[in-house]
Amino acid sequence: MSAVPIIIDTDPGLGEPGSVIDDGLAIALALASPELDVLGLTVVNGNVGVGTGYTLARDLLERLGRPDVPVHLGAAAPLRQDMAHVWRVFGSAAPTGTAGAPVGIAADAAQWLVEQVSARPGEITLAAIGPLTNVAEAVRLDPGFASKVNEIVVMAGNATGPGDTGGRGAVPDFNVLVDPEAADVVLRSGAKVRTIGVDQTSRVRLTRRDAASLRARDSGNGVGAWLGDRVDAWIGQESRAGSSDSEPFCMLHDPLVLVTILRPELGRFAEVEVVVDLEQGRLVLAAGAGADTVASIATAVDTDVPAVHALILDRLAAL
Ligand SMILES: [Ca+2]
């Protein structure tokens, strides 16, 4: 079977102060997986400013030996809102990353997405692991985008409840919170959409033992050691957020989206009706069909956590 062509729409923080690293692990997982053909990355505002995310994405590809993968700069802000409310909900300051994009880079992510899916209608899967601003702009640019993209797999929602977050309380749904209007546009577009919510992603975790394993399994190019160090730093940051966990861990939110594309049998999905609560910035299950109900989507309701954990570690260690 030939590799699935994918584009990753992402807001990579990669350990910039105050930012998570799961986008970086998701990108690394995709590049380590022969089942996937990564056509390029589109970067969106989210964990960090879009310019910083662009530069971090380029740096990551360089480190992984894949500078050939194109990166496209995308939206610098949500469709309608600023970001202040997001950092209030998360009780944290905005990330301080200030690397910015190189001067002269055009923000052409949405246009590039349209061109790619138009050139290969029905073939390309979009892994959307950031706020949906770029994808919504692509939908608005081209009314046919939704029917030409094979599938959009989104890290969003919370289908089965608050999630098992190890005593940390419910994890807010960052991507929808940042840009609920964009989520609304994408979910109403008619595209085939699958969502993987924080209730599932918060179950897939790495510990300091896993970080040590990545370092120990470094194949000699320094990538495993670097990933292990990034995971350790992230665990340290998450632990400082306050928890009573016996063993500190971090959650692999975004990598689960890539796992879903390359090994769909490791998740269980249910067809649901959802609406975007634009006030609260949340994806919520609709009780039944109604005027505000969007088309049915498939959402993750269970995950083979041990198998996913092993797959992610094995693939990352092989880089
Ligand atoms: Ca992300």
Coordinates of N, CA, C and O and ligand atoms in Angstrom, one line a residue, residues 11 23 47 129-130 254, ligand 1:
D11 N 1.0 24.2 15.4 CA 1.4 25.4 16.1 C 2.6 25.0 17.0 O 2.4 24.9 18.2
D23 N 3.4 19.1 19.4 CA 3.4 19.3 18.0 C 4.7 18.7 17.4 O 4.7 18.0 16.4
N47 N 0.1 27.8 20.2 CA 1.1 27.6 21.4 C 2.1 28.8 21.4 O 2.5 29.2 22.5
I129 N -3.4 19.9 14.0 CA -3.0 19.8 15.4 C -2.8 21.2 16.1 O -2.0 21.3 17.1
G130 N -3.4 22.2 15.5 CA -3.4 23.5 16.1 C -4.8 24.1 16.0 O -5.7 23.4 15.5
D254 N -1.0 15.9 20.6 CA -1.0 15.9 19.1 C -0.5 14.6 18.4 O -1.0 14.2 17.4
Ligands
CA1 CA -0.7 21.7 18.7

